Amino acid sequence: MSYNTFGREFRFTTWGESHGPALGATVDGTPPGVPLSEEFIQQFLDRRRPGTSKHTTQRKEPDQVRILSGVFEGRTTGTPIQLMIENTDQRSKDYGEIATSFRPGHADISYHLKYGLRDYRGGGRSSARETAARVAAGGVAQAVLAHLLPELKITGYMVQMGEMHLDRARFDPQAISGNPFFLPDATAVQAWSDYLDGIRKSRNSVGAALEVLIQGCPAGLGAPVYAKLDTDLAAAMMSINAVKGVEIGEGMAAAALTGTENADEIRMGPDGPQFLSNHAGGILGGISTGQDIAVRFSVKPTSSITTPRKTINQHGQEVDLITKGRHDPCVGIRAVPVAEAMAACVLLDHLMMDRAQTGGKRGEIG
Amino acid sequence: MSYNTFGREFRFTTWGESHGPALGATVDGTPPGVPLSEEFIQQFLDRRRPGTSKHTTQRKEPDQVRILSGVFEGRTTGTPIQLMIENTDQRSKDYGEIATSFRPGHADISYHLKYGLRDYRGGGRSSARETAARVAAGGVAQAVLAHLLPELKITGYMVQMGEMHLDRARFDPQAISGNPFFLPDATAVQAWSDYLDGIRKSRNSVGAALEVLIQGCPAGLGAPVYAKLDTDLAAAMMSINAVKGVEIGEGMAAAALTGTENADEIRMGPDGPQFLSNHAGGILGGISTGQDIAVRFSVKPTSSITTPRKTINQHGQEVDLITKGRHDPCVGIRAVPVAEAMAACVLLDHLMMDRAQTGGKRGEIG
Amino acid sequence: MSYNTFGREFRFTTWGESHGPALGATVDGTPPGVPLSEEFIQQFLDRRRPGTSKHTTQRKEPDQVRILSGVFEGRTTGTPIQLMIENTDQRSKDYGEIATSFRPGHADISYHLKYGLRDYRGGGRSSARETAARVAAGGVAQAVLAHLLPELKITGYMVQMGEMHLDRARFDPQAISGNPFFLPDATAVQAWSDYLDGIRKSRNSVGAALEVLIQGCPAGLGAPVYAKLDTDLAAAMMSINAVKGVEIGEGMAAAALTGTENADEIRMGPDGPQFLSNHAGGILGGISTGQDIAVRFSVKPTSSITTPRKTINQHGQEVDLITKGRHDPCVGIRAVPVAEAMAACVLLDHLMMDRAQTGGKRGEIG
Amino acid sequence: MSYNTFGREFRFTTWGESHGPALGATVDGTPPGVPLSEEFIQQFLDRRRPGTSKHTTQRKEPDQVRILSGVFEGRTTGTPIQLMIENTDQRSKDYGEIATSFRPGHADISYHLKYGLRDYRGGGRSSARETAARVAAGGVAQAVLAHLLPELKITGYMVQMGEMHLDRARFDPQAISGNPFFLPDATAVQAWSDYLDGIRKSRNSVGAALEVLIQGCPAGLGAPVYAKLDTDLAAAMMSINAVKGVEIGEGMAAAALTGTENADEIRMGPDGPQFLSNHAGGILGGISTGQDIAVRFSVKPTSSITTPRKTINQHGQEVDLITKGRHDPCVGIRAVPVAEAMAACVLLDHLMMDRAQTGGKRGEIG
């Protein structure tokens, strides 16, 4: 069994290799009658696109999405939506020399061992280029959520890049779209930029930590016990290339807390229950409470670096390898729109799961 | 859609509430001809059982498992295996007063909002008692793995409990089974015990961090891109009650690393590729490399504490609540056998997925 | 992969062997708040129970169902419902002699070849006894349908038994429950009874054809193109032991029709579209139209007969085999409540699928 | 939930509408290392292509398949295979007048009721054009089966068209590819041709019955009890447009048989068990026995006919409708390669399911 499909009710299957003719997503389960256009989806792809600043790979990919099915006269029909992005700038010659050697930290060796062969052009299927297809699928989810849950808001941003940390006291969501780091603090952009320049010039790369904040999520989403909302969000983030850790609410820090510190006490607010804190990250027992949901995750440093590293090749020979080509010094940056897309897909999936089982009715309080 | 099933090829569905007549797991997909007995499964349940030390709830549950189907003359038949554990010590009177109030930090309020009603006896379905069924299912997975992959070894242990941290320089796997904390350092047991006594006496509880070490895992397990081995391990751990963060390899710390630090270089060893480090935690591109796999996760402090907390009840009234009854001051302790069970199920599932697609053949090197 | 689970949103997994300690169904996805009791489910099991007339096996099984989880204070909680039926009359000695020989027409040989071993007691998992668990699961579906779609009516009956055919001009639904054949024609019962007596006395068995009529099904159920409502109904019926053919509407006879004969013309009725005929059997393009849905299927004659048949045993020796024990001369009879149960599960599953995708909204006409 | 995916291990998702820019199939789970080319898949599409004789629609579609992913240097990589067929001859003007009226016997009305809108151009998603994507996916399955099970042979043919019936005494598999009816009797081709000409000239259409014969299938495929091999074959065939009935082995005729007639007796042959007859159609208890598997199904007459029929439109007005455009007088003809494709997919899926669970080992006899 291979498994290139994500989701239960709202499902997408991504396909395509880094240097094949095209890649895309087959999206199934979309509610009918939702306004949807290529332009709407394109805005999400544009945020992820490489080549938009000196901090991301200079590979020029317009990443233009085409809708091949499932939309008629501007609205979804409820049938599968095929989203295709053609690969226009392939330059396969760049990758010729790593055809037989395994780049350290890359999936080259594990793909070879599992499948016996691999598409070595740009990492083939294991390339982060696959995430463009996720972003396209996420665009469909965003369109449906805008239709069904207009109050929902999903915001991704960076909170750490190597030694640089977001100062949460300066958190400003307005700043995010105004800088190449998706950084919610305009005052820190120059320092982050200088730091990353230094990393790049030293032929190195660096890791990152990101956060996705979900506001306006209704209570009651999540299917205990093996499709808890936090379980699915964790799986969604961990499935993104290079992600090594996922946290909900307090995350790993919960290990150090006591019960009195951690319990989110509850009072009655004007519109219902009001929590006095949010250590849980908006999810209890796998089900959303109506509070903000916070998901954090780490992205390891780009493996493709131009500093030589020890490795072997398919023939079992030991070699020193430099990965040429165009690579982001911090792949974490472009993971921001990807994480937002995955969060949107998870939320829509759970909204639909909940409609199926409960019809969307909520228990009353008071 | 509700979702109480875990796994793709090797699937189990858990059922049952904390204070219902019984709980259990329906296990489907087991290979035929594998030796299996109630005694074999029981040993895993015994490790998880409450009441075995002063540090876990004094609720007396023999947690005796019965195999109701799928095993004939001591071997699995390939048909569903029903594992049932009867609830013998229910004492439902203990829970009467929380029937209408929502315990802070508990799933009481989210279940009420989603389902409109809830089994308030002991937390019903949201109780950590559900994990007994996972451990039973994990016992089946362990039996199959012992049959198909005898070299595989899965070892869980605690690495943190509140302020107490494992000293990794003293890591001793032999020590784990000799103390109530699953602590791989016999010299620290007394200090951890004293610390937890203090927590309990102050009517409080505390969080924990655990690690599962998987040794002897063959290369090639993992199904990119949405059933990566690390994705599935993360989902497995995050689905356990009270878990708030999951890390593979470097985990969240990967955000601070550079590419030169993080790349696991490769040389040729006597039996094939040999990695010079293991920042990746044994998984590249979602596929196992043959190295040790390390999964870490945090467990929040027990929400049920006997210090009063502010909350509301179903009628919308504000109340102060003390959770009486018998509760572990650190639920993380008993999560160790649960995490081992989940890891066993994930590995078997992926072994079977891989058999389906590749027939278990591996690419050659050299 | 084994596959003992049926359904997508409303899912049940059956477990248990003919002569094990118990069998049952694990039902997941049930909407919360639905009234449900053991008594309600029991009425469906009682209709299927053996030993109720001389025409069904004299094995005495009370087939008493117990609800072990998922129901609290008389209502479903939305968590898994475990339904258990203990096997009380096992008489395993009856089956001793077929432990190594393969009964012709039975799954003995195919199970042996696939699994390498088999529970030979009463056919183990391949026994029609498994259908008791389906009927129990169907009882849950019936309870939910009564709650959500009170106008829906599912009626199963026999239309053929060997040489005997239902005279459709005499179709009387009131007659069905008044005779052991679920025959909708009271005037034919004696003839059918005499016919089956003759079959039994000649140490033989006979096939049957059944029909399930679904009335009051709303338009819009069915998920094209691989979960069409007719596809799922066909799979549901074909999965019942001994079924060899399934027909929707005109069925196999459609091969002989012309387009002018087959087209169901449409006019406007007082409540919307009104079809002038129903060759389609209530389903167009895999989606219900609101008309009556008719599903027909055949059941082969009982393989276990007391006339000696040529076969082989596990050692490759040729033997002549008589199947002793208590067997129905026409297994088709008891398939009636099973087919109703499967139809109920399919309809509820599709109702929930449709709620997830469309929210249950229907396109307008006029 | 929508459901445009077929299969469990070997899965394909079809997408695309009759008159959209393209349609195709996303195939996931393919074993790696299998030789595959566009030319190989094209041969199956060419057999299904319209416009190849006067008996099929004159719509000119080259139906040229492109492989966009999952194949590298002539072999499958184990990653998703995207198969795209561009729609070149759309002539959407032909369909303008049925934009608001519901063609009797078509899915127009059921799609409208379910989704609230529909792509009326050529039937949109409900068009039999979707089956081109199935045939492409089936081509991938055929390539893998040729690699893993070279002895397997899947042969589809017509057995009935309206009043014309195949004379089984004249069955000649060599004849199938030599006539436009996939008829295994060269001597009857002229009569069938004349018959269908008459149907067409009378502005009518006619139904058909087809059979798929599977030879060389190994024993042990099939996953009882809800993924029986016959269940999955039935679902596969019933999911094809216009199919109304499916039969395995004796099919509906089993209702008339007695147990002595129906039991397939067994002797020992030179290579193992040898059945003396095949009423079961090669499947017992849902598992293949190694005998030939025979699946038969009916296809209703084309609904689009040029004889006026009574119907209504979206505004609730009663109208008389003639379906102009180019339509096959017998859609059953082109269902032959579609049914072969579906059978190939089911068999590969089950081969992989079996590898996962049993590792492909078989129980011994003798």
Short mmCIF file of N, CA and C in Angstrom, two decimals, chain D residues 30-146:
data_model
loop_
_atom_site.label_atom_id
_atom_site.label_comp_id
_atom_site.label_asym_id
_atom_site.label_seq_id
_atom_site.Cartn_x
_atom_site.Cartn_y
_atom_site.Cartn_z
N THR D 30 0.85 1.35 -6.84
CA THR D 30 1.48 0.47 -7.83
C THR D 30 2.83 -0.04 -7.31
N PRO D 31 3.09 -1.33 -7.41
CA PRO D 31 4.41 -1.84 -7.06
C PRO D 31 5.48 -1.17 -7.92
N PRO D 32 6.66 -0.97 -7.36
CA PRO D 32 7.74 -0.32 -8.11
C PRO D 32 8.44 -1.29 -9.06
N GLY D 33 9.10 -0.73 -10.07
CA GLY D 33 9.95 -1.54 -10.94
C GLY D 33 9.22 -2.26 -12.06
N VAL D 34 7.95 -1.95 -12.27
CA VAL D 34 7.18 -2.63 -13.31
C VAL D 34 7.30 -1.84 -14.62
N PRO D 35 7.67 -2.50 -15.72
CA PRO D 35 7.73 -1.80 -17.01
C PRO D 35 6.36 -1.22 -17.37
N LEU D 36 6.33 0.05 -17.76
CA LEU D 36 5.06 0.69 -18.11
C LEU D 36 5.31 1.84 -19.08
N SER D 37 4.46 1.90 -20.11
CA SER D 37 4.59 2.98 -21.10
C SER D 37 3.21 3.46 -21.51
N GLU D 38 3.18 4.63 -22.12
CA GLU D 38 1.91 5.14 -22.64
C GLU D 38 1.37 4.21 -23.72
N GLU D 39 2.26 3.62 -24.50
CA GLU D 39 1.82 2.73 -25.58
C GLU D 39 1.08 1.52 -25.00
N PHE D 40 1.60 0.99 -23.90
CA PHE D 40 0.96 -0.18 -23.31
C PHE D 40 -0.46 0.14 -22.87
N ILE D 41 -0.63 1.28 -22.21
CA ILE D 41 -1.96 1.67 -21.75
C ILE D 41 -2.86 2.01 -22.93
N GLN D 42 -2.26 2.62 -23.95
CA GLN D 42 -3.05 3.08 -25.09
C GLN D 42 -3.81 1.95 -25.77
N GLN D 43 -3.20 0.77 -25.82
CA GLN D 43 -3.86 -0.34 -26.52
C GLN D 43 -5.22 -0.68 -25.89
N PHE D 44 -5.32 -0.50 -24.56
CA PHE D 44 -6.60 -0.79 -23.92
C PHE D 44 -7.61 0.32 -24.25
N LEU D 45 -7.12 1.56 -24.26
CA LEU D 45 -8.02 2.67 -24.61
C LEU D 45 -8.51 2.55 -26.05
N ASP D 46 -7.63 2.08 -26.92
CA ASP D 46 -8.03 1.97 -28.32
C ASP D 46 -9.18 0.97 -28.50
N ARG D 47 -9.20 -0.06 -27.67
CA ARG D 47 -10.30 -1.03 -27.78
C ARG D 47 -11.63 -0.43 -27.37
N ARG D 48 -11.59 0.54 -26.47
CA ARG D 48 -12.82 1.16 -25.97
C ARG D 48 -13.26 2.36 -26.82
N ARG D 49 -12.36 2.86 -27.62
CA ARG D 49 -12.56 4.15 -28.27
C ARG D 49 -13.85 4.23 -29.09
N PRO D 50 -14.56 5.35 -28.98
CA PRO D 50 -15.73 5.54 -29.84
C PRO D 50 -15.30 5.76 -31.28
N GLY D 51 -16.23 5.62 -32.15
CA GLY D 51 -15.98 5.94 -33.55
C GLY D 51 -15.24 4.87 -34.32
N THR D 52 -15.10 3.69 -33.74
CA THR D 52 -14.35 2.66 -34.45
C THR D 52 -15.24 1.80 -35.34
N SER D 53 -16.53 1.89 -35.17
CA SER D 53 -17.43 1.21 -36.10
C SER D 53 -18.73 1.99 -36.16
N LYS D 54 -19.58 1.63 -37.08
CA LYS D 54 -20.85 2.36 -37.18
C LYS D 54 -21.74 2.08 -35.98
N HIS D 55 -21.35 1.08 -35.16
CA HIS D 55 -22.20 0.72 -34.03
C HIS D 55 -21.88 1.51 -32.77
N THR D 56 -20.85 2.32 -32.82
CA THR D 56 -20.54 3.15 -31.65
C THR D 56 -20.57 4.60 -32.07
N THR D 57 -20.69 5.49 -31.07
CA THR D 57 -20.87 6.90 -31.37
C THR D 57 -19.78 7.42 -32.31
N GLN D 58 -20.18 8.32 -33.20
CA GLN D 58 -19.24 8.83 -34.19
C GLN D 58 -18.39 9.98 -33.65
N ARG D 59 -18.61 10.30 -32.38
CA ARG D 59 -17.73 11.28 -31.74
C ARG D 59 -16.29 10.83 -31.95
N LYS D 60 -15.47 11.73 -32.47
CA LYS D 60 -14.08 11.36 -32.76
C LYS D 60 -13.21 11.76 -31.57
N GLU D 61 -12.79 10.82 -30.81
CA GLU D 61 -11.91 11.11 -29.69
C GLU D 61 -10.68 10.24 -29.85
N PRO D 62 -9.52 10.83 -30.06
CA PRO D 62 -8.35 9.95 -30.12
C PRO D 62 -8.10 9.29 -28.77
N ASP D 63 -8.55 9.88 -27.67
CA ASP D 63 -8.37 9.31 -26.34
C ASP D 63 -6.92 8.91 -26.12
N GLN D 64 -6.06 9.89 -26.32
CA GLN D 64 -4.62 9.65 -26.18
C GLN D 64 -4.23 9.84 -24.72
N VAL D 65 -3.66 8.83 -24.13
CA VAL D 65 -3.31 8.92 -22.71
C VAL D 65 -1.89 9.47 -22.55
N ARG D 66 -1.73 10.31 -21.52
CA ARG D 66 -0.39 10.77 -21.14
C ARG D 66 -0.12 10.35 -19.71
N ILE D 67 1.11 9.89 -19.46
CA ILE D 67 1.54 9.58 -18.09
C ILE D 67 2.27 10.80 -17.57
N LEU D 68 1.72 11.43 -16.53
CA LEU D 68 2.32 12.67 -16.02
C LEU D 68 3.22 12.45 -14.81
N SER D 69 3.16 11.27 -14.21
CA SER D 69 3.97 11.04 -13.01
C SER D 69 4.05 9.55 -12.72
N GLY D 70 4.99 9.19 -11.85
CA GLY D 70 5.05 7.83 -11.31
C GLY D 70 5.79 6.82 -12.16
N VAL D 71 6.28 7.23 -13.33
CA VAL D 71 7.05 6.34 -14.17
C VAL D 71 8.37 7.04 -14.50
N PHE D 72 9.47 6.34 -14.32
CA PHE D 72 10.79 6.93 -14.55
C PHE D 72 11.64 5.92 -15.31
N GLU D 73 12.19 6.37 -16.41
CA GLU D 73 13.01 5.51 -17.26
C GLU D 73 12.30 4.18 -17.58
N GLY D 74 10.99 4.28 -17.86
CA GLY D 74 10.25 3.13 -18.34
C GLY D 74 9.73 2.18 -17.28
N ARG D 75 9.95 2.55 -16.00
CA ARG D 75 9.46 1.66 -14.94
C ARG D 75 8.69 2.46 -13.89
N THR D 76 7.73 1.79 -13.26
CA THR D 76 6.99 2.43 -12.19
C THR D 76 7.93 2.67 -11.01
N THR D 77 7.70 3.80 -10.31
CA THR D 77 8.56 4.13 -9.17
C THR D 77 7.90 3.82 -7.83
N GLY D 78 6.64 3.43 -7.85
CA GLY D 78 5.93 3.19 -6.60
C GLY D 78 5.21 4.42 -6.09
N THR D 79 5.30 5.52 -6.83
CA THR D 79 4.61 6.76 -6.46
C THR D 79 3.39 6.94 -7.37
N PRO D 80 2.51 7.89 -7.08
CA PRO D 80 1.26 7.97 -7.84
C PRO D 80 1.47 8.19 -9.34
N ILE D 81 0.67 7.49 -10.10
CA ILE D 81 0.71 7.59 -11.56
C ILE D 81 -0.48 8.42 -12.01
N GLN D 82 -0.19 9.55 -12.64
CA GLN D 82 -1.29 10.37 -13.14
C GLN D 82 -1.46 10.11 -14.63
N LEU D 83 -2.67 9.69 -15.00
CA LEU D 83 -2.99 9.39 -16.39
C LEU D 83 -4.00 10.44 -16.87
N MET D 84 -3.64 11.17 -17.91
CA MET D 84 -4.53 12.23 -18.39
C MET D 84 -4.91 12.00 -19.85
N ILE D 85 -6.18 12.18 -20.12
CA ILE D 85 -6.70 12.11 -21.49
C ILE D 85 -7.38 13.44 -21.78
N GLU D 86 -6.87 14.16 -22.76
CA GLU D 86 -7.50 15.44 -23.08
C GLU D 86 -8.75 15.23 -23.92
N ASN D 87 -9.75 16.04 -23.66
CA ASN D 87 -10.97 16.01 -24.47
C ASN D 87 -10.77 16.93 -25.66
N THR D 88 -10.76 16.35 -26.85
CA THR D 88 -10.46 17.18 -28.01
C THR D 88 -11.68 17.52 -28.83
N ASP D 89 -12.70 16.66 -28.79
CA ASP D 89 -13.87 16.87 -29.64
C ASP D 89 -15.08 17.09 -28.74
N GLN D 90 -15.26 18.32 -28.33
CA GLN D 90 -16.27 18.54 -27.30
C GLN D 90 -17.63 18.97 -27.84
N ARG D 91 -17.62 19.72 -28.95
CA ARG D 91 -18.88 20.15 -29.58
C ARG D 91 -19.99 20.46 -28.58
N SER D 92 -19.72 21.35 -27.64
CA SER D 92 -20.68 21.53 -26.57
C SER D 92 -22.01 22.06 -27.07
N LYS D 93 -22.03 22.63 -28.27
CA LYS D 93 -23.30 23.17 -28.78
C LYS D 93 -24.36 22.09 -28.94
N ASP D 94 -23.94 20.86 -29.23
CA ASP D 94 -24.90 19.77 -29.38
C ASP D 94 -25.79 19.61 -28.15
N TYR D 95 -25.27 19.94 -27.02
CA TYR D 95 -25.95 19.59 -25.78
C TYR D 95 -26.73 20.74 -25.18
N GLY D 96 -26.66 21.90 -25.83
CA GLY D 96 -27.25 23.10 -25.27
C GLY D 96 -28.70 22.94 -24.84
N GLU D 97 -29.50 22.23 -25.62
CA GLU D 97 -30.94 22.24 -25.33
C GLU D 97 -31.36 21.34 -24.17
N ILE D 98 -30.45 20.48 -23.73
CA ILE D 98 -30.84 19.64 -22.59
C ILE D 98 -30.28 20.21 -21.29
N ALA D 99 -29.87 21.48 -21.35
CA ALA D 99 -29.27 22.10 -20.16
C ALA D 99 -30.24 22.16 -19.00
N THR D 100 -31.52 22.29 -19.31
CA THR D 100 -32.46 22.44 -18.20
C THR D 100 -33.45 21.28 -18.10
N SER D 101 -33.54 20.45 -19.15
CA SER D 101 -34.48 19.33 -19.10
C SER D 101 -33.79 18.07 -18.62
N PHE D 102 -34.53 17.21 -17.98
CA PHE D 102 -33.98 15.96 -17.45
C PHE D 102 -34.28 14.83 -18.42
N ARG D 103 -33.25 14.24 -19.00
CA ARG D 103 -33.47 13.12 -19.92
C ARG D 103 -33.96 11.90 -19.15
N PRO D 104 -35.07 11.29 -19.56
CA PRO D 104 -35.56 10.10 -18.86
C PRO D 104 -34.53 8.98 -18.88
N GLY D 105 -34.35 8.32 -17.78
CA GLY D 105 -33.40 7.23 -17.69
C GLY D 105 -31.98 7.69 -17.44
N HIS D 106 -31.78 9.01 -17.41
CA HIS D 106 -30.45 9.58 -17.19
C HIS D 106 -30.30 10.03 -15.74
N ALA D 107 -29.05 10.33 -15.38
CA ALA D 107 -28.76 10.82 -14.05
C ALA D 107 -29.02 12.31 -13.91
N ASP D 108 -29.53 12.96 -14.97
CA ASP D 108 -29.73 14.41 -14.92
C ASP D 108 -30.51 14.82 -13.67
N ILE D 109 -31.63 14.12 -13.45
CA ILE D 109 -32.52 14.56 -12.36
C ILE D 109 -31.94 14.23 -10.99
N SER D 110 -31.28 13.08 -10.89
CA SER D 110 -30.75 12.71 -9.57
C SER D 110 -29.55 13.58 -9.21
N TYR D 111 -28.72 13.92 -10.18
CA TYR D 111 -27.60 14.85 -9.91
C TYR D 111 -28.15 16.22 -9.51
N HIS D 112 -29.17 16.66 -10.22
CA HIS D 112 -29.74 17.98 -9.88
C HIS D 112 -30.28 17.98 -8.45
N LEU D 113 -31.00 16.93 -8.10
CA LEU D 113 -31.59 16.89 -6.77
C LEU D 113 -30.51 16.83 -5.69
N LYS D 114 -29.46 16.05 -5.94
CA LYS D 114 -28.42 15.88 -4.92
C LYS D 114 -27.54 17.12 -4.80
N TYR D 115 -27.06 17.61 -5.94
CA TYR D 115 -26.02 18.64 -5.90
C TYR D 115 -26.55 20.06 -6.09
N GLY D 116 -27.78 20.18 -6.56
CA GLY D 116 -28.34 21.52 -6.75
C GLY D 116 -27.89 22.16 -8.05
N LEU D 117 -26.87 21.60 -8.65
CA LEU D 117 -26.42 22.06 -9.97
C LEU D 117 -25.74 20.87 -10.65
N ARG D 118 -25.59 20.97 -11.98
CA ARG D 118 -24.91 19.89 -12.69
C ARG D 118 -24.28 20.43 -13.95
N ASP D 119 -23.21 19.79 -14.33
CA ASP D 119 -22.55 20.10 -15.60
C ASP D 119 -23.35 19.36 -16.67
N TYR D 120 -24.19 20.12 -17.39
CA TYR D 120 -25.12 19.48 -18.33
C TYR D 120 -24.46 19.12 -19.65
N ARG D 121 -23.20 19.53 -19.85
CA ARG D 121 -22.55 19.28 -21.14
C ARG D 121 -22.20 17.81 -21.29
N GLY D 122 -22.99 17.09 -22.04
CA GLY D 122 -22.70 15.69 -22.29
C GLY D 122 -22.89 14.79 -21.09
N GLY D 123 -23.63 15.26 -20.11
CA GLY D 123 -23.86 14.44 -18.93
C GLY D 123 -22.84 14.69 -17.84
N GLY D 124 -21.83 15.52 -18.15
CA GLY D 124 -20.84 15.88 -17.14
C GLY D 124 -20.16 14.66 -16.56
N ARG D 125 -20.20 14.54 -15.28
CA ARG D 125 -19.52 13.45 -14.58
C ARG D 125 -20.26 12.14 -14.75
N SER D 126 -21.57 12.20 -15.03
CA SER D 126 -22.34 10.96 -15.11
C SER D 126 -22.19 10.29 -16.48
N SER D 127 -21.48 10.94 -17.38
CA SER D 127 -21.29 10.38 -18.72
C SER D 127 -20.46 9.10 -18.69
N ALA D 128 -20.76 8.20 -19.61
CA ALA D 128 -19.96 6.97 -19.73
C ALA D 128 -18.53 7.29 -20.15
N ARG D 129 -18.29 8.53 -20.49
CA ARG D 129 -16.93 8.92 -20.84
C ARG D 129 -15.98 8.70 -19.65
N GLU D 130 -16.52 8.72 -18.44
CA GLU D 130 -15.68 8.47 -17.25
C GLU D 130 -14.99 7.13 -17.35
N THR D 131 -15.61 6.19 -18.08
CA THR D 131 -15.02 4.86 -18.13
C THR D 131 -13.70 4.82 -18.90
N ALA D 132 -13.42 5.84 -19.71
CA ALA D 132 -12.11 5.89 -20.37
C ALA D 132 -11.01 5.94 -19.30
N ALA D 133 -11.26 6.69 -18.23
CA ALA D 133 -10.27 6.79 -17.16
C ALA D 133 -10.07 5.44 -16.46
N ARG D 134 -11.15 4.69 -16.33
CA ARG D 134 -11.04 3.36 -15.72
C ARG D 134 -10.18 2.44 -16.59
N VAL D 135 -10.41 2.56 -17.89
CA VAL D 135 -9.64 1.69 -18.79
C VAL D 135 -8.15 2.03 -18.70
N ALA D 136 -7.85 3.32 -18.57
CA ALA D 136 -6.44 3.72 -18.42
C ALA D 136 -5.87 3.13 -17.13
N ALA D 137 -6.61 3.27 -16.04
CA ALA D 137 -6.15 2.70 -14.75
C ALA D 137 -6.00 1.19 -14.87
N GLY D 138 -6.95 0.58 -15.57
CA GLY D 138 -6.86 -0.87 -15.78
C GLY D 138 -5.62 -1.26 -16.54
N GLY D 139 -5.15 -0.39 -17.42
CA GLY D 139 -3.92 -0.65 -18.15
C GLY D 139 -2.73 -0.78 -17.21
N VAL D 140 -2.70 0.08 -16.19
CA VAL D 140 -1.63 -0.03 -15.19
C VAL D 140 -1.75 -1.37 -14.47
N ALA D 141 -2.96 -1.73 -14.08
CA ALA D 141 -3.17 -3.01 -13.40
C ALA D 141 -2.73 -4.17 -14.28
N GLN D 142 -3.06 -4.09 -15.55
CA GLN D 142 -2.67 -5.16 -16.48
C GLN D 142 -1.16 -5.28 -16.56
N ALA D 143 -0.46 -4.15 -16.56
CA ALA D 143 1.01 -4.20 -16.63
C ALA D 143 1.58 -4.88 -15.39
N VAL D 144 1.02 -4.55 -14.23
CA VAL D 144 1.53 -5.15 -12.99
C VAL D 144 1.19 -6.63 -12.94
N LEU D 145 -0.02 -6.98 -13.35
CA LEU D 145 -0.40 -8.40 -13.35
C LEU D 145 0.48 -9.20 -14.31
N ALA D 146 0.78 -8.62 -15.48
CA ALA D 146 1.65 -9.32 -16.43
C ALA D 146 3.02 -9.58 -15.81
#
